[in-house]
PDB file of C-alpha atoms in Angstrom:
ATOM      1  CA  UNK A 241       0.000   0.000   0.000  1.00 84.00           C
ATOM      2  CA  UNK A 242       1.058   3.398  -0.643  1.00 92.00           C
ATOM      3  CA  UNK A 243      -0.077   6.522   0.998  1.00 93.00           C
ATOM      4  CA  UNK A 244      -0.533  10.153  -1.720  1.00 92.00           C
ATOM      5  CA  UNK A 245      -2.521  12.561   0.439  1.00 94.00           C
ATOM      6  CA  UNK A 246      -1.595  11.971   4.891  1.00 94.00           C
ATOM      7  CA  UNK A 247      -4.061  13.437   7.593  1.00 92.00           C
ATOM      8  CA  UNK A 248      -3.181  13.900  11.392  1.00 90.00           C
ATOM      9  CA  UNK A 249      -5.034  11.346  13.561  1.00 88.00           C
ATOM     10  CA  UNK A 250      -8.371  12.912  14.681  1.00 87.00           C
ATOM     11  CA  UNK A 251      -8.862  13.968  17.539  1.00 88.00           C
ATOM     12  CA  UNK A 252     -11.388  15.810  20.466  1.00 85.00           C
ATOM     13  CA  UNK A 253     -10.658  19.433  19.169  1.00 87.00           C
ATOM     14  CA  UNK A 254      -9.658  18.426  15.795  1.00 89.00           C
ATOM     15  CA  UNK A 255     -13.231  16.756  15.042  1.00 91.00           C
ATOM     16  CA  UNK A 256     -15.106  19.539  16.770  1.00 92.00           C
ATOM     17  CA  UNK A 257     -13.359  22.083  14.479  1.00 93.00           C
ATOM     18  CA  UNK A 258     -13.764  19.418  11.933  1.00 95.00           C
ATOM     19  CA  UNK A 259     -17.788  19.377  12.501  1.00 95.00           C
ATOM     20  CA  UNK A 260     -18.632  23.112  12.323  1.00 95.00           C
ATOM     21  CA  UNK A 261     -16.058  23.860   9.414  1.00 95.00           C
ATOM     22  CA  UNK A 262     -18.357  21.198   7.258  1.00 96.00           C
ATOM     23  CA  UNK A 263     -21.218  22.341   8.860  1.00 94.00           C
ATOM     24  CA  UNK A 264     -20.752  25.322   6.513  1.00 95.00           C
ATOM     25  CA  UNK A 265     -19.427  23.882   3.907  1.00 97.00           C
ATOM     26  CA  UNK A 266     -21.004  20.522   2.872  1.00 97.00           C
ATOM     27  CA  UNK A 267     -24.424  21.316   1.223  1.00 97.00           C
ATOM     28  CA  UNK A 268     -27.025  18.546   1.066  1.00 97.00           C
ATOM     29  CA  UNK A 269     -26.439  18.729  -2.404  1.00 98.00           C
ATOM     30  CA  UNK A 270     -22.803  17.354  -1.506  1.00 98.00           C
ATOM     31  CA  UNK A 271     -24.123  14.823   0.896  1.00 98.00           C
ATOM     32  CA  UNK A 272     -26.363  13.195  -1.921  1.00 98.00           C
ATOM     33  CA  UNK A 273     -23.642  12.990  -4.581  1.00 98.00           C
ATOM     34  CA  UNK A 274     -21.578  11.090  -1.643  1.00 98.00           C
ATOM     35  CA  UNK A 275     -24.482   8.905  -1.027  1.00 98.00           C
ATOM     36  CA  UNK A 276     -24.544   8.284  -4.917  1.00 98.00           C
ATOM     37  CA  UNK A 277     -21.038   7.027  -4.517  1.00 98.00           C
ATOM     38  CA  UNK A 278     -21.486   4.950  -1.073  1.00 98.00           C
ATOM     39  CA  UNK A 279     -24.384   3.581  -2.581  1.00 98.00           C
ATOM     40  CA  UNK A 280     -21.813   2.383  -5.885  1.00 97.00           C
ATOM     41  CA  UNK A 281     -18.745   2.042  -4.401  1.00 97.00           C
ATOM     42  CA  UNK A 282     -18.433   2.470  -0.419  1.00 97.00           C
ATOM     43  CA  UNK A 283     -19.223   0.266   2.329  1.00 97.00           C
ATOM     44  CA  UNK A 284     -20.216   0.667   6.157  1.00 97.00           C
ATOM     45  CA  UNK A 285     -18.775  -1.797   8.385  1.00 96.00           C
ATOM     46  CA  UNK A 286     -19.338  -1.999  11.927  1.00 96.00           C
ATOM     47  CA  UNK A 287     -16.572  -3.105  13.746  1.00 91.00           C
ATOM     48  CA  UNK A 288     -18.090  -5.330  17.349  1.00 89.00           C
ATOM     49  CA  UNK A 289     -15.444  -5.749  19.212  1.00 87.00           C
ATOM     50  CA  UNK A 290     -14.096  -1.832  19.258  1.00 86.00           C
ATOM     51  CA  UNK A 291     -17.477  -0.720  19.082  1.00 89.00           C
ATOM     52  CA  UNK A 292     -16.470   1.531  16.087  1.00 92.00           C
ATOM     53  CA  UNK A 293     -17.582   2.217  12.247  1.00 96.00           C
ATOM     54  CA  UNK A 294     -15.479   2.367   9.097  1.00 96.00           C
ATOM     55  CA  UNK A 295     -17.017   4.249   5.857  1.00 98.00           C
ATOM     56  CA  UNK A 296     -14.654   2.907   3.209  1.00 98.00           C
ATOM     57  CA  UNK A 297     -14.596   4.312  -0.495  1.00 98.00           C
ATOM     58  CA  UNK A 298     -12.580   2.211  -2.782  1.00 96.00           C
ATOM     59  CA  UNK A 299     -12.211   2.661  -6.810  1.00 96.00           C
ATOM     60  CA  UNK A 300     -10.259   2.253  -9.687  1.00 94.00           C
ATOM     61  CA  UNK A 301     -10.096   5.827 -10.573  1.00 95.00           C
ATOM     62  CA  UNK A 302      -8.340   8.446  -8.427  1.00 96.00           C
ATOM     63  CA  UNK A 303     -10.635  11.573  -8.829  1.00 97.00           C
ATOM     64  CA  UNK A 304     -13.775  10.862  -6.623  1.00 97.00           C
ATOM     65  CA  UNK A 305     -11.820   9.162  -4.086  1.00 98.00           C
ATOM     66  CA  UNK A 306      -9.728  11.523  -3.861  1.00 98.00           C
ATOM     67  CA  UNK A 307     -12.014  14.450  -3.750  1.00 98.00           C
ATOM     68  CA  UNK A 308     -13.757  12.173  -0.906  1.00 98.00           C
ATOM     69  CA  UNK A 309     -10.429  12.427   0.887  1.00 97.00           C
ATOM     70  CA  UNK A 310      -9.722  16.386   0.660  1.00 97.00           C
ATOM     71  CA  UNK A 311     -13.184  16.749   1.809  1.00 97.00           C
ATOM     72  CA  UNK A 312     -13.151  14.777   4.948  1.00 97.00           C
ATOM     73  CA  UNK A 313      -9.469  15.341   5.991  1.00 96.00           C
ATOM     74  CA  UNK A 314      -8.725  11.586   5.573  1.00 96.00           C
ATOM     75  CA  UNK A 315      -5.942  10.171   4.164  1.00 97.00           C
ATOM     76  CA  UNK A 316      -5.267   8.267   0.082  1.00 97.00           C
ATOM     77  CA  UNK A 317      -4.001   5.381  -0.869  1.00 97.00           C
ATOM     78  CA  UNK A 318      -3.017   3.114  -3.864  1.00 95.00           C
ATOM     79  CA  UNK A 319      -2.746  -0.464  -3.584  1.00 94.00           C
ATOM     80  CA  UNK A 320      -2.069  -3.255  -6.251  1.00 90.00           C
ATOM     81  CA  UNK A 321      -5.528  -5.106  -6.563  1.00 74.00           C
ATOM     82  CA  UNK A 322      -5.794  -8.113  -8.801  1.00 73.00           C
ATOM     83  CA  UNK A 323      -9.106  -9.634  -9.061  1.00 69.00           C
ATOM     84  CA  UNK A 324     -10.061 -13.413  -9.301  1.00 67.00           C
ATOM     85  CA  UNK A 325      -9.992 -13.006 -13.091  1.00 61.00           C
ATOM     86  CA  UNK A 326      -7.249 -10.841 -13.691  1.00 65.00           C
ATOM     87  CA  UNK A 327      -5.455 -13.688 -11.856  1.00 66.00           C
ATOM     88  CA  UNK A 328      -7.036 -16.443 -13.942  1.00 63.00           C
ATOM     89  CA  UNK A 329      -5.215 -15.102 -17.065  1.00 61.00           C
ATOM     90  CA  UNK A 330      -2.242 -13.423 -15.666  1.00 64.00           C
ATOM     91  CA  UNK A 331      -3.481  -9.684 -16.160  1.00 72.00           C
ATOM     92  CA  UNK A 332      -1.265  -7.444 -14.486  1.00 77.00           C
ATOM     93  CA  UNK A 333      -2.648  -5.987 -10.957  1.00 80.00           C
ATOM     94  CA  UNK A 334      -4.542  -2.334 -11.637  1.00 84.00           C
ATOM     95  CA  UNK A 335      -4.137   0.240  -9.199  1.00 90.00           C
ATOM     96  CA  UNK A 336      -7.138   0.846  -6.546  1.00 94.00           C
ATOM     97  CA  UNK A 337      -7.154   4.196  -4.331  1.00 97.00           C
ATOM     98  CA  UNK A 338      -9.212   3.906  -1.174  1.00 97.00           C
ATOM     99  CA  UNK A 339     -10.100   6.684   1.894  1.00 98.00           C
ATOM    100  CA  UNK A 340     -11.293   5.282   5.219  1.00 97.00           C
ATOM    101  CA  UNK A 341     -13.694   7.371   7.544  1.00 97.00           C
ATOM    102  CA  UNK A 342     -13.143   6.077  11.221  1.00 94.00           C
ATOM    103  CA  UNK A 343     -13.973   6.987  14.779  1.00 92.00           C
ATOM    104  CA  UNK A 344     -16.407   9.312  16.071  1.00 94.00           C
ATOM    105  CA  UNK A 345     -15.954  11.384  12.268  1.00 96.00           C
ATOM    106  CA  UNK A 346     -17.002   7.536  10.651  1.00 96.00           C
ATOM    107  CA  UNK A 347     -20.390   7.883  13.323  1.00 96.00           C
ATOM    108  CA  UNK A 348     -21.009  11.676  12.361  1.00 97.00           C
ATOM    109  CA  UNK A 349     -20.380  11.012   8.560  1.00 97.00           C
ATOM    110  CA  UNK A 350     -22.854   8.121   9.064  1.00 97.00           C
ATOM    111  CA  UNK A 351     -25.958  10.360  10.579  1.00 96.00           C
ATOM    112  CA  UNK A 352     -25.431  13.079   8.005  1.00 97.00           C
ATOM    113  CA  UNK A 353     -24.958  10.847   4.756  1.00 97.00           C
ATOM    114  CA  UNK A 354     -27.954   8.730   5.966  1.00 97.00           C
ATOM    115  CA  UNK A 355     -30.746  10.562   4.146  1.00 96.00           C
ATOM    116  CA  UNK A 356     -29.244   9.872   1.227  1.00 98.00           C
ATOM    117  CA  UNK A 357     -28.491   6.239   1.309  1.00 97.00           C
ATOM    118  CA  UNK A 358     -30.465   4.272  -1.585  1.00 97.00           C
ATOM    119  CA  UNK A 359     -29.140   0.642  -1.741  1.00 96.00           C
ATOM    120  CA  UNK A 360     -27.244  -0.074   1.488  1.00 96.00           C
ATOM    121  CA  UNK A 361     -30.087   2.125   3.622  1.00 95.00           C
ATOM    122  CA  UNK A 362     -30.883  -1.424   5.555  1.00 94.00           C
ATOM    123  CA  UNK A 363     -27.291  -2.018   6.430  1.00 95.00           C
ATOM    124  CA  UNK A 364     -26.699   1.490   7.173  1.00 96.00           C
ATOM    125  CA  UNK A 365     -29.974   1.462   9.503  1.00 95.00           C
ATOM    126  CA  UNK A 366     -28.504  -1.434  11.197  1.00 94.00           C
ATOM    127  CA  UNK A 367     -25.066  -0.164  12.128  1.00 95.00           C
ATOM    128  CA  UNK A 368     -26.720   2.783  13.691  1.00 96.00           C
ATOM    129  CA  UNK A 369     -29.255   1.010  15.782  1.00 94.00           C
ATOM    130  CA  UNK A 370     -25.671  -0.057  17.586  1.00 94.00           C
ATOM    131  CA  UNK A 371     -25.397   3.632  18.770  1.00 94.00           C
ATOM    132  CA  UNK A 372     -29.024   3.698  19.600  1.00 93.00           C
ATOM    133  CA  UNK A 373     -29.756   6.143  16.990  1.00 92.00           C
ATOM    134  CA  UNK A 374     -32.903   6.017  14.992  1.00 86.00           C
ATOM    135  CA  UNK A 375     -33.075   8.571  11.981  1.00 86.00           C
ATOM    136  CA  UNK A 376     -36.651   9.389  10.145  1.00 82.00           C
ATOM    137  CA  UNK A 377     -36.129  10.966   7.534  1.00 82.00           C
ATOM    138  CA  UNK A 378     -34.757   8.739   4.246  1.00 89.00           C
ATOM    139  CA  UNK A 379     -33.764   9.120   1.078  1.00 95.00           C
ATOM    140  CA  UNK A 380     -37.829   9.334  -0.024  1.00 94.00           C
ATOM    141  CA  UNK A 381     -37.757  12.828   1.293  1.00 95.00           C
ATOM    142  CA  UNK A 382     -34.852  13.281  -1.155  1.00 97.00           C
ATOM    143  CA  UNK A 383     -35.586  17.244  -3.003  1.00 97.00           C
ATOM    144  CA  UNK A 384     -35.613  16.645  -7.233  1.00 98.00           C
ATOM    145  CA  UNK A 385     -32.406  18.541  -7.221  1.00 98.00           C
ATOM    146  CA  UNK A 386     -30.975  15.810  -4.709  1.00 98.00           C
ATOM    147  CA  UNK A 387     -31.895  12.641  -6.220  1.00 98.00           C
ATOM    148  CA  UNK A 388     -30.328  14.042  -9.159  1.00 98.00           C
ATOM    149  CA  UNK A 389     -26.919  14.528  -7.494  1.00 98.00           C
ATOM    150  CA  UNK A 390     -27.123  11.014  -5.989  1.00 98.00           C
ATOM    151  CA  UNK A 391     -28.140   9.511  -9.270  1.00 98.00           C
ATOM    152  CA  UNK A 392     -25.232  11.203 -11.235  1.00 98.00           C
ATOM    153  CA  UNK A 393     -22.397   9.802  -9.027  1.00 98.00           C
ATOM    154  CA  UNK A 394     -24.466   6.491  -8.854  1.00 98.00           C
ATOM    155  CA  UNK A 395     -24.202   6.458 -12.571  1.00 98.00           C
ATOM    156  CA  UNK A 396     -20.793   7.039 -12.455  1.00 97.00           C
ATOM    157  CA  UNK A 397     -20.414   4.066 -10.138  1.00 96.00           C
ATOM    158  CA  UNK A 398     -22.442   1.620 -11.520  1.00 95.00           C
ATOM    159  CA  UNK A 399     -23.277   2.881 -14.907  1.00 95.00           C
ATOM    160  CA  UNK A 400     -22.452   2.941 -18.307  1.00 95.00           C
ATOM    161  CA  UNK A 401     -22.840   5.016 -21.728  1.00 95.00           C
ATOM    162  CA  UNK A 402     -22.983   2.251 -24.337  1.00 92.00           C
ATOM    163  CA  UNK A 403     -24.421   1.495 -27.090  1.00 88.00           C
ATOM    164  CA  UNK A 404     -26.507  -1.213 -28.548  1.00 80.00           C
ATOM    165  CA  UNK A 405     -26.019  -3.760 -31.441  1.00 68.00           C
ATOM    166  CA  UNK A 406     -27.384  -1.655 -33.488  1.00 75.00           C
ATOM    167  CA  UNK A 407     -25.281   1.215 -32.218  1.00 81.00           C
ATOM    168  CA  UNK A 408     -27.361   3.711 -30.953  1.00 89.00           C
ATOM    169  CA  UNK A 409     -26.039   5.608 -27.644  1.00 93.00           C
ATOM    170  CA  UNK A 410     -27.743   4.243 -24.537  1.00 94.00           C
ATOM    171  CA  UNK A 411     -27.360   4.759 -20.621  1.00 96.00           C
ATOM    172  CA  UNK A 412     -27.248   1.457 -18.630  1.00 96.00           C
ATOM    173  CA  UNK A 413     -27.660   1.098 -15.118  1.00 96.00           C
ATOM    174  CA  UNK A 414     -26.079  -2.469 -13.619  1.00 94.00           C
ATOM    175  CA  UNK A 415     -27.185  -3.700 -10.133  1.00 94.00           C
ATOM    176  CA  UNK A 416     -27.676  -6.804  -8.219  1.00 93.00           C
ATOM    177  CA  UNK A 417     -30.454  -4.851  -6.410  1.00 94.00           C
ATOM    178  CA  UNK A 418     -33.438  -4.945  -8.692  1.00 95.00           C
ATOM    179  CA  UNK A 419     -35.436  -3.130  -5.961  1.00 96.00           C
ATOM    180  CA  UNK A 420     -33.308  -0.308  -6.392  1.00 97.00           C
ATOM    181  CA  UNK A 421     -33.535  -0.238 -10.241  1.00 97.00           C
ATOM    182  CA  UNK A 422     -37.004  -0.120 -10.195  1.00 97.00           C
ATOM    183  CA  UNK A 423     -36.851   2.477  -7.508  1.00 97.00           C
ATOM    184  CA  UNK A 424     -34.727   4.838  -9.920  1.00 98.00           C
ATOM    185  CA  UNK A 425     -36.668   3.785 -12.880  1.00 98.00           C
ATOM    186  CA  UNK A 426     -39.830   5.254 -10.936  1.00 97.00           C
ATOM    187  CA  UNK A 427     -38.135   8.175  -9.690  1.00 98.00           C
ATOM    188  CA  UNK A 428     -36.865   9.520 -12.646  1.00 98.00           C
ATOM    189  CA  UNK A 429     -40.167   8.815 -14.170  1.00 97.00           C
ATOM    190  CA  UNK A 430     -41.944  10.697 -11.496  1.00 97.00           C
ATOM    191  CA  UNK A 431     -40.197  13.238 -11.192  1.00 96.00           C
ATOM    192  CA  UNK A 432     -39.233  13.680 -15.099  1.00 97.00           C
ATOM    193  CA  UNK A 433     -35.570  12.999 -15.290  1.00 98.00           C
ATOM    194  CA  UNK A 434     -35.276  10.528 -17.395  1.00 97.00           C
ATOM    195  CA  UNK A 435     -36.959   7.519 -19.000  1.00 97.00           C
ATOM    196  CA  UNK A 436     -36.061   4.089 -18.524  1.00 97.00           C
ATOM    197  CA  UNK A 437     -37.285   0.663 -20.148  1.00 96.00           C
ATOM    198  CA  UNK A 438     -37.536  -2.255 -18.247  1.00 96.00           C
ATOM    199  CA  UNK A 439     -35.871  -3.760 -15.365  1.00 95.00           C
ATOM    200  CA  UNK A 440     -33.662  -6.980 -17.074  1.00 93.00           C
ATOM    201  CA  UNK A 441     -32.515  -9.749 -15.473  1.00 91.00           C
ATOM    202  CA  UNK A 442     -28.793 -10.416 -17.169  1.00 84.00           C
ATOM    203  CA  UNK A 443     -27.124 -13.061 -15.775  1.00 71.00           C
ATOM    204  CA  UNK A 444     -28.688 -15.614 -12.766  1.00 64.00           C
ATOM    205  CA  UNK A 445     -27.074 -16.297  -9.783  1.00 60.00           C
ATOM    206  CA  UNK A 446     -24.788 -19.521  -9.786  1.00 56.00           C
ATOM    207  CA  UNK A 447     -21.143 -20.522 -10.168  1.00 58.00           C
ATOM    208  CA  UNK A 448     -19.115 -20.171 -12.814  1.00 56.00           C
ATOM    209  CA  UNK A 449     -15.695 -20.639 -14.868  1.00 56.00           C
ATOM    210  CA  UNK A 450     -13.943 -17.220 -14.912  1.00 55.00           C
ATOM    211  CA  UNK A 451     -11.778 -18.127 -17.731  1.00 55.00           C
ATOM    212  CA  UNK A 452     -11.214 -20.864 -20.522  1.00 58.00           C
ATOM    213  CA  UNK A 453      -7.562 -20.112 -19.487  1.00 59.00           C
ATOM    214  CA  UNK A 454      -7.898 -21.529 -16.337  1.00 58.00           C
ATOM    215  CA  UNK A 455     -10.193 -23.587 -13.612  1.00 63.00           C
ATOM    216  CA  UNK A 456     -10.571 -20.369 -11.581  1.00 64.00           C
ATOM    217  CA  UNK A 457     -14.383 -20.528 -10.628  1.00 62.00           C
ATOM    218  CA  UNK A 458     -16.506 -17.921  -8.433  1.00 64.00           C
ATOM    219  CA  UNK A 459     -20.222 -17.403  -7.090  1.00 62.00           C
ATOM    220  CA  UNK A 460     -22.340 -14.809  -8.696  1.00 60.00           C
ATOM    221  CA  UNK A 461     -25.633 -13.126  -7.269  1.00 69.00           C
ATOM    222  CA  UNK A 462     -28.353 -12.224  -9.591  1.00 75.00           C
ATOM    223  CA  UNK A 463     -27.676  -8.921 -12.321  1.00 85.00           C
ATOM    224  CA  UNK A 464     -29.962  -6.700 -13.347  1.00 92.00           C
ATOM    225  CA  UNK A 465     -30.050  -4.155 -15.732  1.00 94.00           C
ATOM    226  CA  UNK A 466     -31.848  -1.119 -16.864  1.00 95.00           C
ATOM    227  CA  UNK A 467     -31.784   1.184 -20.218  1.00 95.00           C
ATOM    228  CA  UNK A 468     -32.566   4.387 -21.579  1.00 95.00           C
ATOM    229  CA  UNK A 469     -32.864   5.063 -25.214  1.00 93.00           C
ATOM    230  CA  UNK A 470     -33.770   7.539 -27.815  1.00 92.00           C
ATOM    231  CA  UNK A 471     -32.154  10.345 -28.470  1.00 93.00           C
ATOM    232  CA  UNK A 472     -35.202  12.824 -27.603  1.00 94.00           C
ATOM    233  CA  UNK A 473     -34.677  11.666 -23.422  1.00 96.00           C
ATOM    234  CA  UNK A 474     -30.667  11.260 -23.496  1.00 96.00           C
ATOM    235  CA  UNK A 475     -30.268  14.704 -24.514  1.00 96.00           C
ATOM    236  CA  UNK A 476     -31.538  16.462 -22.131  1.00 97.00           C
ATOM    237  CA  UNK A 477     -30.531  14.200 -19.161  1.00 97.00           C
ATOM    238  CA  UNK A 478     -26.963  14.308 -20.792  1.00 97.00           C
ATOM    239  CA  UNK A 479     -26.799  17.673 -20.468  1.00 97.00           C
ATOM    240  CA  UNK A 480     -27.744  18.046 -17.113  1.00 97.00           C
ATOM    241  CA  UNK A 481     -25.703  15.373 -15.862  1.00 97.00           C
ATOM    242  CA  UNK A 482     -22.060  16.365 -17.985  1.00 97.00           C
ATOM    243  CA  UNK A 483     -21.156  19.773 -15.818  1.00 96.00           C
ATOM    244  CA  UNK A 484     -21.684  17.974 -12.838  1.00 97.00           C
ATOM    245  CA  UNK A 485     -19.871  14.463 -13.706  1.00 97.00           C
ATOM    246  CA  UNK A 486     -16.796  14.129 -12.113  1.00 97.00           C
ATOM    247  CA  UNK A 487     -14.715  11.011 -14.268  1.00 96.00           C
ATOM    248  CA  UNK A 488     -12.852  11.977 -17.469  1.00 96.00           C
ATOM    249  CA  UNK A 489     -13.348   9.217 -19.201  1.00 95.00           C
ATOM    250  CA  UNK A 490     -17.325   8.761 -18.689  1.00 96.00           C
ATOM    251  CA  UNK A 491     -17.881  12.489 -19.637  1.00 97.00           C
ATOM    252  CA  UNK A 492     -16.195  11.634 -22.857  1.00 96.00           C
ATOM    253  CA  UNK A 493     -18.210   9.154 -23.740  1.00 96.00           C
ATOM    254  CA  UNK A 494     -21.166  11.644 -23.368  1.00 96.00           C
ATOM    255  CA  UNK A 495     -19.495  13.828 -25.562  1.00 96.00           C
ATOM    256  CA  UNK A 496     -19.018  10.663 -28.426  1.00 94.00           C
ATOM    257  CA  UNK A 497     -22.632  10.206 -27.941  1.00 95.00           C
ATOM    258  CA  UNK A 498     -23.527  13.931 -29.299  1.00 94.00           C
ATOM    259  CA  UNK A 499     -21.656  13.263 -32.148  1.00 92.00           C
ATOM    260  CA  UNK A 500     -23.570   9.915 -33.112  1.00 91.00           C
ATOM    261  CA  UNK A 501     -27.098  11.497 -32.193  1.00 90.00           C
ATOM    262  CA  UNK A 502     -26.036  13.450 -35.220  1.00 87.00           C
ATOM    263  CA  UNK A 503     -26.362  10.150 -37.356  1.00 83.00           C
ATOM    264  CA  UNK A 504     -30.458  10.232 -36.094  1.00 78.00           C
ATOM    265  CA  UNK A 505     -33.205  12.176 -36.223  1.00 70.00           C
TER     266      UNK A 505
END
C-alpha cells in the first residue's frame, strides 16, 4: 500500500473544528452525490469488538476518491488489486485508491450521509441502531435537485454510456439490487428525469468458470439491468448530468454520444 494525500489522527478538538467547518461547507447537495457514490462504491462496516464504524470508499479511478479524501481530511491510498480473473489469465494488478472514515468522524459522517443512502439504507440502519440512533427521515424525502446529485455519481459508479447492437447511444444502469432499479426507474419517471425501459434480469445467480484459461471458478448473485434510449430523453438528461460528472473518461463518452445522435433524427 502506498499513501498520496496523509491526515493527522483525529482527535477531540480536531473533530469539533472538523464538525462546524463542514457544517458550513457541505451542502445537502454534496451529501447526496456522496451517497450516490457509497451507494456504488463504499461500504459501512461496523466493527463489534471496538465498538467503532469504518465508511470505506474504494475505486479504480483516483478523482472521486480523492475528492472524498480532501473533503473529509482523511488520508489516500493506492494499492495493487488483482481480481479473481485478472489472476485467472495473468493480467497485471490495476491500481485501486481507497479513503477510510473512522472513529467518532465515521459515526457523524454516518448520521449526516444517511438521508441519502439508496441501496445499502438497511445495512446502514442497522449499524446505527448499535449507537441507539434512529433517523426518520430517508432518502424518499430526497428534493428533485438531490436525487439528481445522488443519481449522477451512482451512474458514475455503476453505470455505463454504451451502445446497442445496433449502435445507438444508450445509458445502462447495472445492479444486483433490482429493488433499487425499479426504484430509480420510478423516480426519474416521477419526477421527469429521465426515461427508462424495463428492469432486465442479465445473468442468474450460480457458479461459474472465470476463464477458458484456467479452472478459476466464483459465485455470482443475480444482475440486473436497466436502459434508456432515444435520443429525444438522453439529450436532455446528458446535459444536465455532464457539468456535474466528475470522471474523465465517462464524460467523454457523453461527448461521443452527441456526435452519433447526429447520425439520427
Amino acid at each position: 500500500m502506498t499513501v498520496l494525500i496523509k491526515y493527522p489522527m483525529q482527535n477531540l478538538e480536531s473533530n469539533e473544528e472538523f464538525f462546524a467547518k463542514k457544517e458550513k461547507e457541505i451542502t445537502n447537495l454534496d451529501w447526496a452525490r456522496w451517497g450516490g457514490w457509497f451507494d456504488s462504491d463504499g461500504c459501512f462496516t461496523y466493527v463489534e469488538n471496538k465498538h467503532m464504524i469504518t465508511c470505506r470508499l474504494s475505486l479504480m479511478d483516483r478523482s472521486p476518491v480523492e475528492i472524498f479524501s480532501k473533503t473529509f481530511d482523511v488520508s489516500l491510498s493506492m494499492t495493487q488489486y488483482a481480481s479473481k480473473y485478472d489472476k485467472s489469465v495473468n493480467n497485471i494488478p490495476s491500481e485501486k485508491f481507497t479513503a477510510v472514515v473512522n472513529g467518532k468522524k465515521a459515526l457523524w459522517f454516518c448520521q449526516k450521509i444517511h438521508p441519502f443512502i439508496i441501496n445499502k439504507n438497511n445495512k446502514l440502519n442497522q449499524i446505527l441502531k448499535k449507537f441507539n440512533i434512529n433517523l426518520s427521515q430517508n432518502y424518499n424525502n430526497m428534493t428533485r435537485d438531490e436525487f439528481i446529485s445522488w443519481l449522477i455519481a451512482f451512474i458514475e459508479g455503476d453505470g455505463s454510456f454504451t451502445c446497442t447492437y445496433k449502435k445507438y447511444p444508450a445509458l445502462r444502469i447495472t445492479s444486483n439490487n433490482n429493488h433499487l432499479l425499479n426504484y430509480i426507474k420510478d423516480r426519474c419517471a416521477q419526477e421527469n428525469i429521465v426515461s427508462f425501459g424495463k428492469v432486465i434480469l442479465k445473468q442468474k445467480a450460480g457458479v461459474f468458470k472465470m476463464s477458458s484459461k484456467s479452472n478459476v471458478i466464483s459465485t455470482r448473485k443475480n444482475g440486473y439491468i436497466v436502459n434508456a434510449l432515444k435520443k429525444d430523453n438522453l439529450i436532455p438528461f446528458y446535459n444536465t448530468i455532464l457539468p456535474r460528472m466528475i470522471l474523465d473518461r465517462k464524460k467523454q463518452i457523453i461527448l461521443n454520444h452527441f456526435e452519433l445522435f447526429k447520425n439520427y433524427r
